[in-house]
PDB file of C-alpha atoms in Angstrom:
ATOM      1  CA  UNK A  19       0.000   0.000   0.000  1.00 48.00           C
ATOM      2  CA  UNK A  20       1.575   2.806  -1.114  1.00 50.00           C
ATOM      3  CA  UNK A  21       0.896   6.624   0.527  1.00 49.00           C
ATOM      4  CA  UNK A  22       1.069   9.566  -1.329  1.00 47.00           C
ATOM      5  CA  UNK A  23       0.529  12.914   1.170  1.00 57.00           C
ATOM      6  CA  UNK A  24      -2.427  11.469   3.497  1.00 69.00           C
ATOM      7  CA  UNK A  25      -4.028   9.392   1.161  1.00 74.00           C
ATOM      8  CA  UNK A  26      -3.003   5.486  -0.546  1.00 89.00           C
ATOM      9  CA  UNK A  27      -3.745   4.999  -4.035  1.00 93.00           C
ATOM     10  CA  UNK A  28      -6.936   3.599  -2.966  1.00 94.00           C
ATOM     11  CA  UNK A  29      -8.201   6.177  -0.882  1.00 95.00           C
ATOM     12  CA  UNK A  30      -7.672   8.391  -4.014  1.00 96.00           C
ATOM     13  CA  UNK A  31      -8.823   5.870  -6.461  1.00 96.00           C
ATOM     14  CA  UNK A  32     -12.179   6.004  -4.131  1.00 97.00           C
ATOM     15  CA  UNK A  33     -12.200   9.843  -4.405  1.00 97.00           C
ATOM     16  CA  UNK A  34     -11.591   9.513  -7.983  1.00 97.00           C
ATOM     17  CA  UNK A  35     -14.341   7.023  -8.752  1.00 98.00           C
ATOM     18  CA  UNK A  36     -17.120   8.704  -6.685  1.00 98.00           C
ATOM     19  CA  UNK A  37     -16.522  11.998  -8.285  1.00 98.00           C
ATOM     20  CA  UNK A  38     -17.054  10.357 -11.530  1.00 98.00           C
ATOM     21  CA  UNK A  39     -20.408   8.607 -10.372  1.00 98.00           C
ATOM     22  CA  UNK A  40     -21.253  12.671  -9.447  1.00 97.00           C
ATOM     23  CA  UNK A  41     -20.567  13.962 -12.674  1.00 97.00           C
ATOM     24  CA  UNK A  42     -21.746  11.233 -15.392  1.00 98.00           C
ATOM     25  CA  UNK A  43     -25.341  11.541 -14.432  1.00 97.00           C
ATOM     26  CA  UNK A  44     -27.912  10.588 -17.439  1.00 97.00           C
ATOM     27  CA  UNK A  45     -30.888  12.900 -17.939  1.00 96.00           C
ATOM     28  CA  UNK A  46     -32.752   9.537 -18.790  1.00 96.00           C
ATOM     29  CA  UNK A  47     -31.520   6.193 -20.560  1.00 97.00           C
ATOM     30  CA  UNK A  48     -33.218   4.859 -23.550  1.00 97.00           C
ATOM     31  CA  UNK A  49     -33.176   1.727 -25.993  1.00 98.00           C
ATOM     32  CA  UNK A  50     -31.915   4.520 -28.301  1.00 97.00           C
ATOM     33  CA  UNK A  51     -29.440   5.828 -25.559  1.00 98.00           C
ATOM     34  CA  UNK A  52     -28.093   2.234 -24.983  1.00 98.00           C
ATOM     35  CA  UNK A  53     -27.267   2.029 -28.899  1.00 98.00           C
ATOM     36  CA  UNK A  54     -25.901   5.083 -29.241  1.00 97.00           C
ATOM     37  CA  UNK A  55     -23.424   4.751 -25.493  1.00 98.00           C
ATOM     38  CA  UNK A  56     -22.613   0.986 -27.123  1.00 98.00           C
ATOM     39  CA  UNK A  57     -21.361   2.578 -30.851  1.00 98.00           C
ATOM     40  CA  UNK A  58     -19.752   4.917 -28.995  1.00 98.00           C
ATOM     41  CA  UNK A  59     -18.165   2.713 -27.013  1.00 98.00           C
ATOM     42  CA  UNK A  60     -17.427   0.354 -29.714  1.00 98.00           C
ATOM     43  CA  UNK A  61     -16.032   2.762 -32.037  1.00 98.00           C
ATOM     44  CA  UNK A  62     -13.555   4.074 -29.864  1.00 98.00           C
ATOM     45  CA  UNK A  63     -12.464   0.575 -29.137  1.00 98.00           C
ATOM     46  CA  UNK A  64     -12.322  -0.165 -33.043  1.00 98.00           C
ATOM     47  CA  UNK A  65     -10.337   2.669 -33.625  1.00 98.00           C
ATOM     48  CA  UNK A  66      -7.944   1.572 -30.843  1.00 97.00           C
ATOM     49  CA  UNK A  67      -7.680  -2.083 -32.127  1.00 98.00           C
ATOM     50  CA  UNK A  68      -9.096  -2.870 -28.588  1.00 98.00           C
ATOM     51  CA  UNK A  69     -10.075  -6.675 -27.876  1.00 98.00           C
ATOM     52  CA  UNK A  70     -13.069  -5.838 -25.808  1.00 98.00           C
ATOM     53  CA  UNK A  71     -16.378  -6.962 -25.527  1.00 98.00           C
ATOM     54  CA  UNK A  72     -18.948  -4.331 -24.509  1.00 98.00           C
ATOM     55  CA  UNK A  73     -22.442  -4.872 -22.749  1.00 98.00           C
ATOM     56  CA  UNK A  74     -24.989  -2.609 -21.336  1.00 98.00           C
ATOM     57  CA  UNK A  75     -28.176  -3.297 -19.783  1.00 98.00           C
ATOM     58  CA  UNK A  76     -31.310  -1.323 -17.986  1.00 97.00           C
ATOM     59  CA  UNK A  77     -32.533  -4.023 -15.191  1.00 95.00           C
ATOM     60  CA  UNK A  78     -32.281  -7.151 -16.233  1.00 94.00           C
ATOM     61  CA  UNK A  79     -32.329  -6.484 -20.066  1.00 97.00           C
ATOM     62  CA  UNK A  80     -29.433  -6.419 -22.279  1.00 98.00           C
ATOM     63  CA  UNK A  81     -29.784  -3.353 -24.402  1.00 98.00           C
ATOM     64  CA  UNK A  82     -26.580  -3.721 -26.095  1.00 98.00           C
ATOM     65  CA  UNK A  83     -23.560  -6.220 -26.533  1.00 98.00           C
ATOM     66  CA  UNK A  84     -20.745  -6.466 -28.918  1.00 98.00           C
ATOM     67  CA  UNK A  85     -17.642  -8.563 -29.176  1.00 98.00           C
ATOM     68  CA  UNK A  86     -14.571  -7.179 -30.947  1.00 98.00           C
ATOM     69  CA  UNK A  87     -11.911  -9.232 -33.044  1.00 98.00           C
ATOM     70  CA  UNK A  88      -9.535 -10.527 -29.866  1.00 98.00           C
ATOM     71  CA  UNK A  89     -12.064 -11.309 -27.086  1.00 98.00           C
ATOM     72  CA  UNK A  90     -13.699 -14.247 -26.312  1.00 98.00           C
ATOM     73  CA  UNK A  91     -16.463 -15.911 -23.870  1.00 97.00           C
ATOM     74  CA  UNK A  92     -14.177 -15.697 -20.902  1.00 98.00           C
ATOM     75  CA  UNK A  93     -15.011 -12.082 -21.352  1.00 98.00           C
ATOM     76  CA  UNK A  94     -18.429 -12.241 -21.274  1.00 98.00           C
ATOM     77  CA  UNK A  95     -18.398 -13.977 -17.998  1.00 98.00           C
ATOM     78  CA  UNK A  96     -16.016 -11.255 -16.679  1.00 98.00           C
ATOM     79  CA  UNK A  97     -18.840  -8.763 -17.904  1.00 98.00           C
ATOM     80  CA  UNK A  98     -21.375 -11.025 -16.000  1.00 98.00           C
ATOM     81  CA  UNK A  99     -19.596 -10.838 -12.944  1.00 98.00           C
ATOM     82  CA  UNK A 100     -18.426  -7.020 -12.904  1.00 98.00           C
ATOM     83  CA  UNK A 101     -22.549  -6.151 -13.758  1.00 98.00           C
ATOM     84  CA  UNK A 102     -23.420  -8.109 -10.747  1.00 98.00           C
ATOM     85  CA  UNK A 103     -21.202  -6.073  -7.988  1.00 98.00           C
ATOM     86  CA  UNK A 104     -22.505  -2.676  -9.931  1.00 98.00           C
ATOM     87  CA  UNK A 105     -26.410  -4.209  -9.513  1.00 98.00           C
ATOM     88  CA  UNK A 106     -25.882  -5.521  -5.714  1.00 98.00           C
ATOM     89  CA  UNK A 107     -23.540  -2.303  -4.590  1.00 98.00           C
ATOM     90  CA  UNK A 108     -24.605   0.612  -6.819  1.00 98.00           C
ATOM     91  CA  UNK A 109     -21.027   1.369  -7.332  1.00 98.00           C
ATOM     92  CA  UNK A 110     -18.624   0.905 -10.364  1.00 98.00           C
ATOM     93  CA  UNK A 111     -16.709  -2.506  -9.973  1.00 98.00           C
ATOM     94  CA  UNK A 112     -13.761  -0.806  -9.402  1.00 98.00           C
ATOM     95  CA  UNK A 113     -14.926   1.604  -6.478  1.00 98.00           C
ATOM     96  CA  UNK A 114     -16.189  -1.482  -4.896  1.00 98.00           C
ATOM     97  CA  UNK A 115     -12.923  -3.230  -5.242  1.00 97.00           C
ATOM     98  CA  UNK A 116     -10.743   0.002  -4.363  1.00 97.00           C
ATOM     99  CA  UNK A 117     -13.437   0.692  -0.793  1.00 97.00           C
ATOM    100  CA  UNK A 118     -12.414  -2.976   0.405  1.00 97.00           C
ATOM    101  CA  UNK A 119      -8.900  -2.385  -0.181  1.00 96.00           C
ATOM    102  CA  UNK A 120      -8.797   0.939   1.352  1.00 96.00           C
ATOM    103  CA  UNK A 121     -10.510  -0.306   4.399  1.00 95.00           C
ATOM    104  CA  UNK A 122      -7.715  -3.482   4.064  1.00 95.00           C
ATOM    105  CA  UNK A 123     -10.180  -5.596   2.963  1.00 96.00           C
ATOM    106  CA  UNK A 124     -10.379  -7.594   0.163  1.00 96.00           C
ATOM    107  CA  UNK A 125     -13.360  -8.440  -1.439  1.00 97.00           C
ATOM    108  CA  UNK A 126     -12.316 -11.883  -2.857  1.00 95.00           C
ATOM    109  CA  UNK A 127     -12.338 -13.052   0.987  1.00 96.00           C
ATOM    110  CA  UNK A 128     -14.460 -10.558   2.868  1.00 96.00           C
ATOM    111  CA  UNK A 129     -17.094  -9.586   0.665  1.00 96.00           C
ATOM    112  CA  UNK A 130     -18.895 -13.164   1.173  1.00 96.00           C
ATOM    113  CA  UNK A 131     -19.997 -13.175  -2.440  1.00 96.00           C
ATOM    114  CA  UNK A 132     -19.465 -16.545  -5.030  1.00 96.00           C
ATOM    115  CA  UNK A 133     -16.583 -15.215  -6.831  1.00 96.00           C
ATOM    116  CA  UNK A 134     -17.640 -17.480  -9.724  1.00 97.00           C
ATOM    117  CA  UNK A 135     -20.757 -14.793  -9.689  1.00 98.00           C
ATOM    118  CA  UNK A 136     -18.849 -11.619  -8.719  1.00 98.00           C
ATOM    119  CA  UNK A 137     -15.909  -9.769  -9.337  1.00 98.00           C
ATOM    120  CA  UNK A 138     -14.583  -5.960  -8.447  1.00 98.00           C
ATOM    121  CA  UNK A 139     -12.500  -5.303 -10.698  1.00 97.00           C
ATOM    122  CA  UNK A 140     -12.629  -2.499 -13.072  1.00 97.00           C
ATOM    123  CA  UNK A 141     -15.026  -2.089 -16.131  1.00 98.00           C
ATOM    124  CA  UNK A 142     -18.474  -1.937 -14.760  1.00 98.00           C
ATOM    125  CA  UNK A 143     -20.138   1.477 -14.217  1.00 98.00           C
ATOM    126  CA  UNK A 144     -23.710   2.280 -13.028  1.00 98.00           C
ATOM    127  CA  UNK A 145     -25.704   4.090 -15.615  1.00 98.00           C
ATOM    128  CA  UNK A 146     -27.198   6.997 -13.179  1.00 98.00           C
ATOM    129  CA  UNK A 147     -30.308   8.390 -13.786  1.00 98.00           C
ATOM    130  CA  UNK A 148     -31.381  12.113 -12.609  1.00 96.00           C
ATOM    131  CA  UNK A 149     -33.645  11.921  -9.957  1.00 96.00           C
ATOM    132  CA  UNK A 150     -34.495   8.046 -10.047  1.00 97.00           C
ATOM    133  CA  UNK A 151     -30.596   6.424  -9.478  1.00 97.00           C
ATOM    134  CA  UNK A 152     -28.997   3.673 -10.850  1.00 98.00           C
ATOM    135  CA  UNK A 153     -30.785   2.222 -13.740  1.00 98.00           C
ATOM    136  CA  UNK A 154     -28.395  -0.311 -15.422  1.00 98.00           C
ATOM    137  CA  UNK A 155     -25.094  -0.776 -15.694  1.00 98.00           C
ATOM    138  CA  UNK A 156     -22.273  -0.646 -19.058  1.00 98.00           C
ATOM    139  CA  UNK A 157     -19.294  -2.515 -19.058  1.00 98.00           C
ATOM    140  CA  UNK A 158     -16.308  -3.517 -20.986  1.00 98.00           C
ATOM    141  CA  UNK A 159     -13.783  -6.225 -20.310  1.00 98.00           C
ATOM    142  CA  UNK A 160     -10.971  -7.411 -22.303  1.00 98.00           C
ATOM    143  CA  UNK A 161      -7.911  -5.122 -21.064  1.00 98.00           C
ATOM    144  CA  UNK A 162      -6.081  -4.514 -17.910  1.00 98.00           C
ATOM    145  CA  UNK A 163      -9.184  -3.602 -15.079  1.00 96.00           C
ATOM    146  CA  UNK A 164      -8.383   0.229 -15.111  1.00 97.00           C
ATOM    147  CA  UNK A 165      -8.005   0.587 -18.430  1.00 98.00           C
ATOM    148  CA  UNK A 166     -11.607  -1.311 -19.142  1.00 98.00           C
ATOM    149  CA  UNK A 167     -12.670   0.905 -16.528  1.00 98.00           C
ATOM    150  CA  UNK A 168     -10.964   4.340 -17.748  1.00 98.00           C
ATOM    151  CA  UNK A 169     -12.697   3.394 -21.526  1.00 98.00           C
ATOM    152  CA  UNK A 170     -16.429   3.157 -20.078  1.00 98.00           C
ATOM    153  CA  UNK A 171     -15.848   6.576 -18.274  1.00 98.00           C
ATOM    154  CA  UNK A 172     -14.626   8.495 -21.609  1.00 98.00           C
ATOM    155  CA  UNK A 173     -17.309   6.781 -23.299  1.00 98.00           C
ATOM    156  CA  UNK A 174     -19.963   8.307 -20.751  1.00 97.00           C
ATOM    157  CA  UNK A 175     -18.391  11.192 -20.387  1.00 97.00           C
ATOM    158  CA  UNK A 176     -18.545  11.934 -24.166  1.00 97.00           C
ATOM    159  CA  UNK A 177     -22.019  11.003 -24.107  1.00 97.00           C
ATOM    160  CA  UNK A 178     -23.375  12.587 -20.725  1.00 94.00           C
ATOM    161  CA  UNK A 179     -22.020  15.550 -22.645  1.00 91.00           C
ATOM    162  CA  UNK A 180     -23.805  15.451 -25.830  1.00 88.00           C
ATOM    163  CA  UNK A 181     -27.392  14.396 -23.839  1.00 72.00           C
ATOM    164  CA  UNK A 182     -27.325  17.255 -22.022  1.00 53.00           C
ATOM    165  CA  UNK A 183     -27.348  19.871 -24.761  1.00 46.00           C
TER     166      UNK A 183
END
């Protein structure tokens, strides 16, 4: 655990992460917003050469998936298991993961949770509704946990953007 000033990386990755849950905040979410947030997502992966796969779903319903040239299934059940720690904690995988650690925790063996059927690590975000909350969830696996993580959150970013306007 490293300490840089007051704070580890953690504690800063948790300040990090909840600012961005503050800030990418959907005026509503769609079929049509789910299809345009998954293009979005998929292009900048394309254009990257990025072996994700992508999937975003309101409730239980996928609303979008795609598979780029380079992932495979294991990915998908990465996806499945990310989504399920945003549904049951209402936090982006990797907050959840980074509040156990900064606690000195670990989720693998204190969260109590199958870790065949859950996973914090980085690439799930909530999709955040204005004045109703967490509504679904888009994630991306297929590269190193922050970076899966750091795509989704340019992705939303660009298109919390444009939705506002």
């Amino acid at each position: 655990m490293s300490r840089v000033g007051d704070l580890t990386d953690d504690e800063r990755l948790v300040t990090e992460v909840t600012a961005q849950q503050q800030e990418l905040v959907l005026p509503r979410f769609t079929h049509e917003d789910a299809w345009a947030l998954g293009s979005l997502l998929v292009e900048l992966a394309r254009e990257r050469r990025l072996p994700v796969a992508v999937d975003i779903r309101r409730g239980p319903q996928q609303l979008f998936h795609a598979a780029l040239p380079g992932s495979s299934a294991d990915n998908d059940a990465w996806i499945d298991r990310k989504r399920r720690v945003v549904e049951r904690y209402g936090d982006s995988s990797l907050l959840v993961g980074a509040r156990f650690r900064a606690r000195g925790r670990s989720f693998d063996a204190d969260s109590r949770l199958d870790l065949d059927r859950y996973a914090a690590h980085g690439g799930s975000f909530p999709l955040i509704v204005r004045e109703t909350g967490v509504v679904g969830s888009v994630t991306v696996s297929g590269l190193p946990q922050r970076d899966d993580h750091a795509l989704v959150v340019e992705a939303l970013t660009a298109f919390v953007r444009g939705s506002r306007s």
